[in-house]
């Protein structure tokens, strides 16, 4: 599949496209419950900031309530850094990550949430893979017979085991968004990064079918691909977005939009655009390089408002 065909098969992600698929809006008299509840399972002793960036991203995208589940020793510090969130500490591995046996306790908490994000800042790969698979198996699918469970965003460490065992993700078919970069996509497919970069659309489509998930393949051009093959491409970002923690903010934004009631397709497209537009705003004000992932977060509400105002 050559690049010319790829371009023809991808719908450009633009402001006009987003205005044609407006986000769910709360009533003026609605409370925080009407905007949804997000659980962020994230962070580790070496990288506690991933949970912080993702959690704030969910709130900046408009989610009503936020819970963070993280390694016990860093939970009090995250609670102080993010007073808007309920922060729960979980048993740790020797490496300072969340222990896999936390899945049972997490399932009880997650079942009361609209969206669950797993992965940012989680460094113990084996434990994360086991925890993710166990949690996906314990929770009822959205369209399950018992009334349905949460939708999912899987990022970073949570992607590690999906290529070996896609069953837990496929169980939630159509209600999962994954957000890999090219290296993580290569691991999912068992190929080289160079092969993914040679035809990123084909790679994203293959994984979307394999996992029955919405794929957000991050890069200088970010692709959003549905399980049935529909694809969008966002080329409006800035080089400054390639910075530490940027992916955590994107995952949090997508999770927050899902909690508000956006579909997985809509949340992925809007999340990618808002993340990119936040970078563009900072580039114009600060410069193309050197802004921080945490600075993206404050730009999100204004970027959303601008789309509504110019509609």
Coordinates of N, CA, C and O in Angstrom, one line a residue, residues 144-277:
X144 N -22.6 -5.6 28.1 CA -22.8 -6.9 28.7 C -24.1 -7.1 29.3 O -24.9 -6.2 29.5
X145 N -24.5 -8.4 29.7 CA -25.8 -8.7 30.2 C -26.1 -8.1 31.6 O -27.3 -7.9 32.0
X146 N -25.1 -7.7 32.3 CA -25.3 -7.2 33.7 C -25.4 -5.7 33.8 O -25.2 -5.1 34.8
X147 N -25.6 -5.1 32.6 CA -25.8 -3.6 32.6 C -24.6 -2.8 32.2 O -24.7 -1.7 31.9
X148 N -23.4 -3.5 32.0 CA -22.3 -2.8 31.4 C -21.3 -2.2 32.4 O -21.7 -1.7 33.5
X149 N -20.1 -2.2 32.0 CA -19.0 -1.6 32.8 C -18.4 -0.3 32.1 O -19.0 0.2 31.2
X150 N -17.2 0.0 32.5 CA -16.6 1.2 31.9 C -16.0 1.0 30.5 O -15.8 -0.1 30.1
X151 N -15.7 2.1 29.9 CA -14.9 2.1 28.7 C -13.4 2.3 29.1 O -13.1 2.8 30.2
X152 N -12.5 2.0 28.2 CA -11.1 2.0 28.5 C -10.2 2.8 27.6 O -10.5 2.9 26.4
X153 N -9.2 3.4 28.1 CA -8.1 3.9 27.4 C -6.8 3.2 27.9 O -6.6 3.2 29.1
X154 N -6.1 2.6 27.0 CA -4.9 1.9 27.3 C -3.7 2.6 26.7 O -3.6 2.8 25.5
X155 N -2.7 2.9 27.5 CA -1.6 3.7 27.1 C -0.3 3.1 27.7 O -0.3 2.4 28.7
X156 N 0.8 3.4 27.0 CA 2.2 3.1 27.5 C 2.3 1.7 28.1 O 2.1 0.7 27.3
X157 N 2.6 1.5 29.4 CA 2.8 0.2 29.9 C 1.7 -0.8 29.8 O 1.9 -2.0 29.7
X158 N 0.4 -0.3 29.7 CA -0.7 -1.2 29.6 C -0.8 -1.9 28.2 O -1.6 -2.8 28.0
X159 N 0.0 -1.4 27.3 CA 0.0 -2.0 25.9 C 0.9 -3.2 25.8 O 0.8 -4.0 24.9
X160 N 1.7 -3.4 26.8 CA 2.8 -4.4 26.7 C 2.4 -5.8 26.4 O 3.0 -6.5 25.6
X161 N 1.3 -6.3 27.0 CA 0.9 -7.7 26.9 C -0.2 -7.9 25.8 O -0.6 -9.1 25.6
X162 N -0.7 -6.9 25.1 CA -1.8 -7.0 24.3 C -1.5 -7.9 23.0 O -2.4 -8.6 22.5
X163 N -0.3 -7.8 22.5 CA 0.0 -8.5 21.4 C 0.1 -10.0 21.6 O -0.3 -10.8 20.8
X164 N 0.5 -10.4 22.9 CA 0.6 -11.8 23.2 C -0.8 -12.4 23.5 O -1.0 -13.6 23.2
X165 N -1.7 -11.6 24.1 CA -3.0 -12.2 24.4 C -4.0 -11.1 24.2 O -4.3 -10.3 25.1
X166 N -4.6 -11.0 23.0 CA -5.6 -9.9 22.7 C -7.0 -10.2 23.3 O -7.9 -9.3 23.3
X167 N -7.2 -11.4 23.8 CA -8.5 -11.8 24.3 C -9.2 -10.8 25.3 O -10.4 -10.4 25.1
X168 N -8.5 -10.4 26.3 CA -9.1 -9.5 27.3 C -9.6 -8.1 26.7 O -10.7 -7.6 27.0
X169 N -8.8 -7.6 25.7 CA -9.3 -6.4 25.0 C -10.4 -6.7 24.1 O -11.4 -5.9 24.0
X170 N -10.3 -7.7 23.3 CA -11.4 -8.1 22.4 C -12.7 -8.3 23.1 O -13.8 -8.1 22.5
X171 N -12.7 -8.7 24.4 CA -13.9 -8.9 25.2 C -14.7 -7.6 25.3 O -15.9 -7.6 25.5
X172 N -14.0 -6.4 25.2 CA -14.6 -5.1 25.3 C -14.7 -4.5 23.9 O -14.5 -3.3 23.8
X173 N -14.9 -5.3 22.9 CA -14.9 -4.8 21.5 C -15.6 -3.5 21.3 O -16.8 -3.4 21.6
X174 N -14.9 -2.6 20.7 CA -15.5 -1.3 20.3 C -15.5 -0.3 21.4 O -15.9 0.9 21.2
X175 N -15.1 -0.7 22.6 CA -15.2 0.3 23.8 C -13.8 0.5 24.4 O -13.7 0.9 25.5
X176 N -12.7 0.3 23.6 CA -11.4 0.5 24.0 C -10.6 1.4 23.0 O -10.8 1.2 21.8
X177 N -9.9 2.4 23.6 CA -9.0 3.2 22.7 C -7.6 2.9 23.2 O -7.3 2.9 24.4
X178 N -6.7 2.6 22.3 CA -5.3 2.4 22.6 C -4.5 3.5 22.0 O -4.8 4.0 20.9
X179 N -3.4 3.9 22.6 CA -2.6 5.1 22.2 C -1.1 4.8 22.0 O -0.3 5.4 22.8
X180 N -0.7 3.9 21.2 CA 0.7 3.6 21.0 C 1.5 4.6 20.2 O 0.9 5.3 19.3
X181 N 2.8 4.7 20.4 CA 3.7 5.3 19.4 C 4.2 4.2 18.6 O 3.9 3.0 18.7
X182 N 5.1 4.5 17.6 CA 5.5 3.5 16.6 C 6.3 2.4 17.3 O 6.1 1.2 16.8
X183 N 7.1 2.6 18.3 CA 7.8 1.6 19.0 C 6.8 0.6 19.7 O 7.0 -0.6 19.6
X184 N 5.8 1.1 20.3 CA 4.8 0.3 21.0 C 4.0 -0.5 20.0 O 3.6 -1.7 20.2
X185 N 3.7 0.1 18.8 CA 3.0 -0.6 17.8 C 3.8 -1.7 17.2 O 3.3 -2.8 16.9
X186 N 5.1 -1.5 17.1 CA 6.0 -2.6 16.6 C 6.0 -3.8 17.5 O 5.9 -4.9 17.1
X187 N 6.0 -3.5 18.8 CA 5.9 -4.6 19.8 C 4.6 -5.3 19.7 O 4.5 -6.5 19.9
X188 N 3.5 -4.6 19.5 CA 2.2 -5.3 19.3 C 2.2 -6.2 18.1 O 1.5 -7.3 18.2
X189 N 2.8 -5.8 17.1 CA 2.8 -6.6 15.8 C 3.9 -7.6 15.7 O 3.9 -8.4 14.8
X190 N 4.9 -7.5 16.6 CA 6.1 -8.4 16.5 C 6.9 -8.1 15.3 O 7.5 -9.0 14.7
X191 N 7.1 -6.8 15.0 CA 7.9 -6.4 13.8 C 8.8 -5.2 14.3 O 8.8 -4.8 15.4
X192 N 9.6 -4.7 13.3 CA 10.5 -3.6 13.7 C 9.7 -2.2 13.6 O 8.7 -2.1 12.9
X193 N 10.3 -1.2 14.3 CA 9.7 0.1 14.3 C 9.8 0.6 12.8 O 8.9 1.3 12.4
X194 N 10.8 0.3 12.1 CA 11.0 0.7 10.7 C 9.8 0.2 9.8 O 9.4 0.9 9.0
X195 N 9.4 -1.0 10.1 CA 8.3 -1.5 9.3 C 7.0 -0.8 9.6 O 6.2 -0.5 8.7
X196 N 6.8 -0.4 10.9 CA 5.6 0.4 11.2 C 5.6 1.7 10.5 O 4.7 2.2 9.9
X197 N 6.8 2.4 10.6 CA 6.9 3.7 10.0 C 6.9 3.7 8.5 O 6.5 4.7 7.9
X198 N 7.1 2.6 7.9 CA 7.0 2.5 6.4 C 5.6 2.5 5.9 O 5.3 3.0 4.8
X199 N 4.7 2.0 6.8 CA 3.2 2.1 6.4 C 2.4 2.1 7.7 O 1.8 1.1 8.1
X200 N 2.4 3.3 8.3 CA 1.7 3.4 9.6 C 0.2 3.1 9.5 O -0.4 2.5 10.5
X201 N -0.4 3.5 8.4 CA -1.9 3.2 8.3 C -2.2 1.7 8.3 O -3.1 1.2 9.0
X202 N -1.4 1.0 7.5 CA -1.6 -0.5 7.5 C -1.4 -1.1 8.9 O -2.1 -2.0 9.3
X203 N -0.3 -0.6 9.6 CA 0.0 -1.2 10.9 C -1.2 -0.9 11.9 O -1.6 -1.8 12.6
X204 N -1.7 0.3 11.8 CA -2.8 0.7 12.7 C -4.1 -0.1 12.4 O -4.8 -0.5 13.3
X205 N -4.3 -0.3 11.1 CA -5.5 -1.1 10.7 C -5.4 -2.5 11.2 O -6.3 -3.1 11.7
X206 N -4.2 -3.1 11.1 CA -4.0 -4.5 11.5 C -4.3 -4.6 13.0 O -4.9 -5.6 13.4
X207 N -3.8 -3.7 13.8 CA -4.0 -3.8 15.2 C -5.4 -3.5 15.6 O -6.0 -4.1 16.5
X208 N -6.0 -2.6 14.9 CA -7.4 -2.3 15.2 C -8.3 -3.5 15.0 O -9.2 -3.8 15.8
X209 N -8.0 -4.2 13.9 CA -8.8 -5.5 13.7 C -8.4 -6.5 14.7 O -9.3 -7.2 15.3
X210 N -7.2 -6.7 15.0 CA -6.7 -7.7 15.9 C -7.3 -7.5 17.3 O -7.7 -8.5 18.0
X211 N -7.3 -6.3 17.8 CA -7.8 -6.0 19.2 C -9.3 -5.6 19.2 O -9.8 -5.4 20.3
X212 N -9.9 -5.3 18.1 CA -11.2 -4.7 18.0 C -11.3 -3.4 18.8 O -12.2 -3.2 19.6
X213 N -10.3 -2.6 18.7 CA -10.2 -1.4 19.4 C -9.9 -0.2 18.5 O -9.5 -0.4 17.3
X214 N -10.2 1.0 19.0 CA -9.8 2.2 18.3 C -8.4 2.5 18.5 O -7.9 2.5 19.7
X215 N -7.6 2.6 17.4 CA -6.2 2.8 17.5 C -5.8 4.3 17.3 O -6.2 4.8 16.2
X216 N -5.1 4.9 18.2 CA -4.5 6.2 18.0 C -3.0 6.0 17.9 O -2.3 5.8 18.9
X217 N -2.5 6.0 16.6 CA -1.0 5.7 16.4 C -0.4 7.1 16.4 O -0.5 7.8 15.4
X218 N 0.4 7.4 17.4 CA 0.9 8.8 17.6 C 2.2 8.9 16.7 O 2.9 8.0 16.5
X219 N 2.4 10.2 16.2 CA 3.5 10.5 15.4 C 3.4 11.9 14.9 O 2.5 12.7 15.3
X220 N 4.4 12.3 14.0 CA 4.3 13.6 13.4 C 2.9 13.8 12.7 O 2.4 14.9 12.6
X221 N 2.5 12.7 12.1 CA 1.1 12.5 11.6 C 0.4 11.5 12.5 O 0.9 10.3 12.5
X222 N -0.6 11.8 13.2 CA -1.2 10.8 14.1 C -2.4 10.2 13.4 O -3.3 11.0 12.9
X223 N -2.5 8.9 13.3 CA -3.6 8.2 12.7 C -4.6 7.7 13.8 O -4.2 7.2 14.8
X224 N -5.9 7.9 13.5 CA -6.9 7.3 14.3 C -7.7 6.3 13.4 O -8.2 6.6 12.3
X225 N -7.7 5.0 13.8 CA -8.3 4.0 13.0 C -9.3 3.2 13.8 O -9.1 2.8 14.9
X226 N -10.5 2.9 13.2 CA -11.5 2.1 13.8 C -11.3 0.7 13.4 O -10.7 0.3 12.4
X227 N -11.9 -0.3 14.2 CA -11.8 -1.7 13.9 C -12.2 -2.1 12.5 O -11.7 -3.0 11.9
X228 N -13.2 -1.4 11.9 CA -13.7 -1.7 10.6 C -12.9 -1.1 9.5 O -13.2 -1.2 8.3
X229 N -11.9 -0.3 9.9 CA -10.9 0.2 8.9 C -11.0 1.7 8.6 O -10.1 2.3 8.0
X230 N -12.1 2.4 9.0 CA -12.1 3.9 8.8 C -11.0 4.5 9.5 O -10.6 4.2 10.6
X231 N -10.4 5.5 8.8 CA -9.2 6.2 9.3 C -9.2 7.7 9.1 O -9.7 8.2 8.1
X232 N -8.6 8.3 10.1 CA -8.4 9.8 10.1 C -6.9 10.1 10.3 O -6.2 9.3 10.9
X233 N -6.5 11.2 9.8 CA -5.1 11.6 10.0 C -5.0 13.1 10.5 O -5.7 14.0 9.9
X234 N -4.3 13.3 11.5 CA -4.0 14.7 12.0 C -2.6 15.1 11.7 O -1.7 14.5 12.3
X235 N -2.5 16.1 10.9 CA -1.1 16.6 10.5 C -0.9 18.0 11.0 O 0.1 18.6 10.5
X236 N -1.7 18.5 11.9 CA -1.6 19.9 12.3 C -0.8 20.2 13.5 O -0.8 21.3 14.0
X237 N -0.1 19.2 14.0 CA 0.7 19.4 15.3 C 2.0 20.1 15.1 O 2.4 20.5 14.0
X238 N 2.7 20.3 16.2 CA 4.0 20.9 16.2 C 5.1 20.0 16.7 O 4.8 19.1 17.5
X239 N 6.3 20.2 16.3 CA 7.4 19.3 16.8 C 7.6 19.4 18.3 O 8.0 18.5 18.9
X240 N 7.1 20.5 18.9 CA 7.2 20.6 20.3 C 6.4 19.6 21.1 O 6.7 19.4 22.3
X241 N 5.4 19.0 20.5 CA 4.6 18.0 21.2 C 5.4 16.7 21.5 O 5.1 15.9 22.3
X242 N 6.6 16.5 20.8 CA 7.4 15.4 21.0 C 8.3 15.7 22.2 O 9.5 15.9 22.1
X243 N 7.6 15.6 23.4 CA 8.3 15.9 24.6 C 7.9 15.0 25.7 O 6.8 14.4 25.6
X244 N 8.7 14.8 26.8 CA 8.4 13.9 27.8 C 7.0 14.2 28.5 O 6.8 15.4 28.9
X245 N 6.2 13.2 28.6 CA 4.9 13.4 29.3 C 3.8 13.8 28.3 O 2.6 13.8 28.7
X246 N 4.1 14.1 27.1 CA 3.0 14.5 26.1 C 2.0 13.4 25.9 O 0.8 13.7 25.8
X247 N 2.4 12.2 25.8 CA 1.5 11.1 25.6 C 0.6 10.9 26.7 O -0.6 10.5 26.6
X248 N 1.1 11.1 28.0 CA 0.2 11.0 29.2 C -0.9 12.0 29.1 O -2.1 11.7 29.5
X249 N -0.6 13.2 28.7 CA -1.7 14.2 28.6 C -2.7 13.8 27.6 O -3.9 14.0 27.8
X250 N -2.3 13.3 26.4 CA -3.2 12.9 25.4 C -4.1 11.8 25.9 O -5.4 11.9 25.7
X251 N -3.6 10.8 26.6 CA -4.4 9.7 27.1 C -5.4 10.2 28.1 O -6.6 9.8 28.1
X252 N -5.0 11.1 28.9 CA -6.0 11.7 29.9 C -7.1 12.5 29.2 O -8.2 12.4 29.6
X253 N -6.7 13.3 28.2 CA -7.8 14.0 27.5 C -8.8 13.1 26.8 O -10.0 13.3 26.9
X254 N -8.3 12.0 26.2 CA -9.2 11.1 25.6 C -10.1 10.4 26.6 O -11.4 10.3 26.5
X255 N -9.6 10.1 27.8 CA -10.4 9.5 28.9 C -11.4 10.4 29.4 O -12.6 10.0 29.6
X256 N -11.1 11.7 29.5 CA -12.0 12.7 30.0 C -13.2 12.9 29.0 O -14.3 13.0 29.4
X257 N -12.9 12.9 27.7 CA -13.9 13.0 26.7 C -14.9 11.8 26.7 O -16.1 11.9 26.6
X258 N -14.3 10.6 26.9 CA -15.1 9.4 27.0 C -16.1 9.5 28.1 O -17.2 9.1 28.0
X259 N -15.5 10.0 29.3 CA -16.4 10.1 30.5 C -17.5 11.0 30.3 O -18.6 10.8 30.8
X260 N -17.3 12.0 29.5 CA -18.4 13.0 29.2 C -19.5 12.4 28.3 O -20.6 13.1 28.1
X261 N -19.3 11.3 27.7 CA -20.3 10.7 26.9 C -19.9 10.6 25.4 O -20.7 10.1 24.6
X262 N -18.7 11.1 25.0 CA -18.3 10.9 23.6 C -18.1 9.5 23.3 O -17.7 8.7 24.1
X263 N -18.3 9.1 22.0 CA -18.0 7.8 21.6 C -16.5 7.6 21.5 O -15.8 8.6 21.5
X264 N -16.0 6.3 21.5 CA -14.6 6.1 21.4 C -14.0 6.8 20.1 O -12.9 7.4 20.2
X265 N -14.7 6.7 19.0 CA -14.2 7.3 17.8 C -14.1 8.9 18.0 O -13.1 9.5 17.7
X266 N -15.2 9.4 18.5 CA -15.2 10.9 18.7 C -14.2 11.3 19.7 O -13.5 12.3 19.5
X267 N -14.1 10.6 20.8 CA -13.1 11.0 21.9 C -11.7 10.9 21.3 O -10.8 11.8 21.6
X268 N -11.4 9.9 20.5 CA -10.0 9.8 19.9 C -9.7 11.0 19.0 O -8.7 11.6 19.0
X269 N -10.7 11.3 18.1 CA -10.5 12.3 17.1 C -10.3 13.7 17.8 O -9.4 14.5 17.5
X270 N -11.3 14.0 18.7 CA -11.2 15.3 19.4 C -10.0 15.3 20.3 O -9.4 16.4 20.4
X271 N -9.6 14.3 21.0 CA -8.5 14.3 21.8 C -7.2 14.6 21.1 O -6.4 15.4 21.5
X272 N -7.0 14.0 19.9 CA -5.8 14.2 19.1 C -5.8 15.7 18.7 O -4.8 16.3 18.7
X273 N -6.9 16.2 18.2 CA -7.0 17.6 17.7 C -6.7 18.5 18.9 O -5.9 19.5 18.7
X274 N -7.3 18.4 20.0 CA -7.2 19.3 21.1 C -5.7 19.3 21.6 O -5.2 20.3 22.0
X275 N -5.1 18.1 21.7 CA -3.7 18.0 22.1 C -2.8 18.7 21.1 O -1.9 19.5 21.6
X276 N -3.1 18.5 19.8 CA -2.3 19.2 18.9 C -2.5 20.7 18.9 O -1.5 21.5 18.8
X277 N -3.7 21.2 19.0 CA -4.0 22.6 19.1 C -3.4 23.2 20.3 O -3.0 24.4 20.3

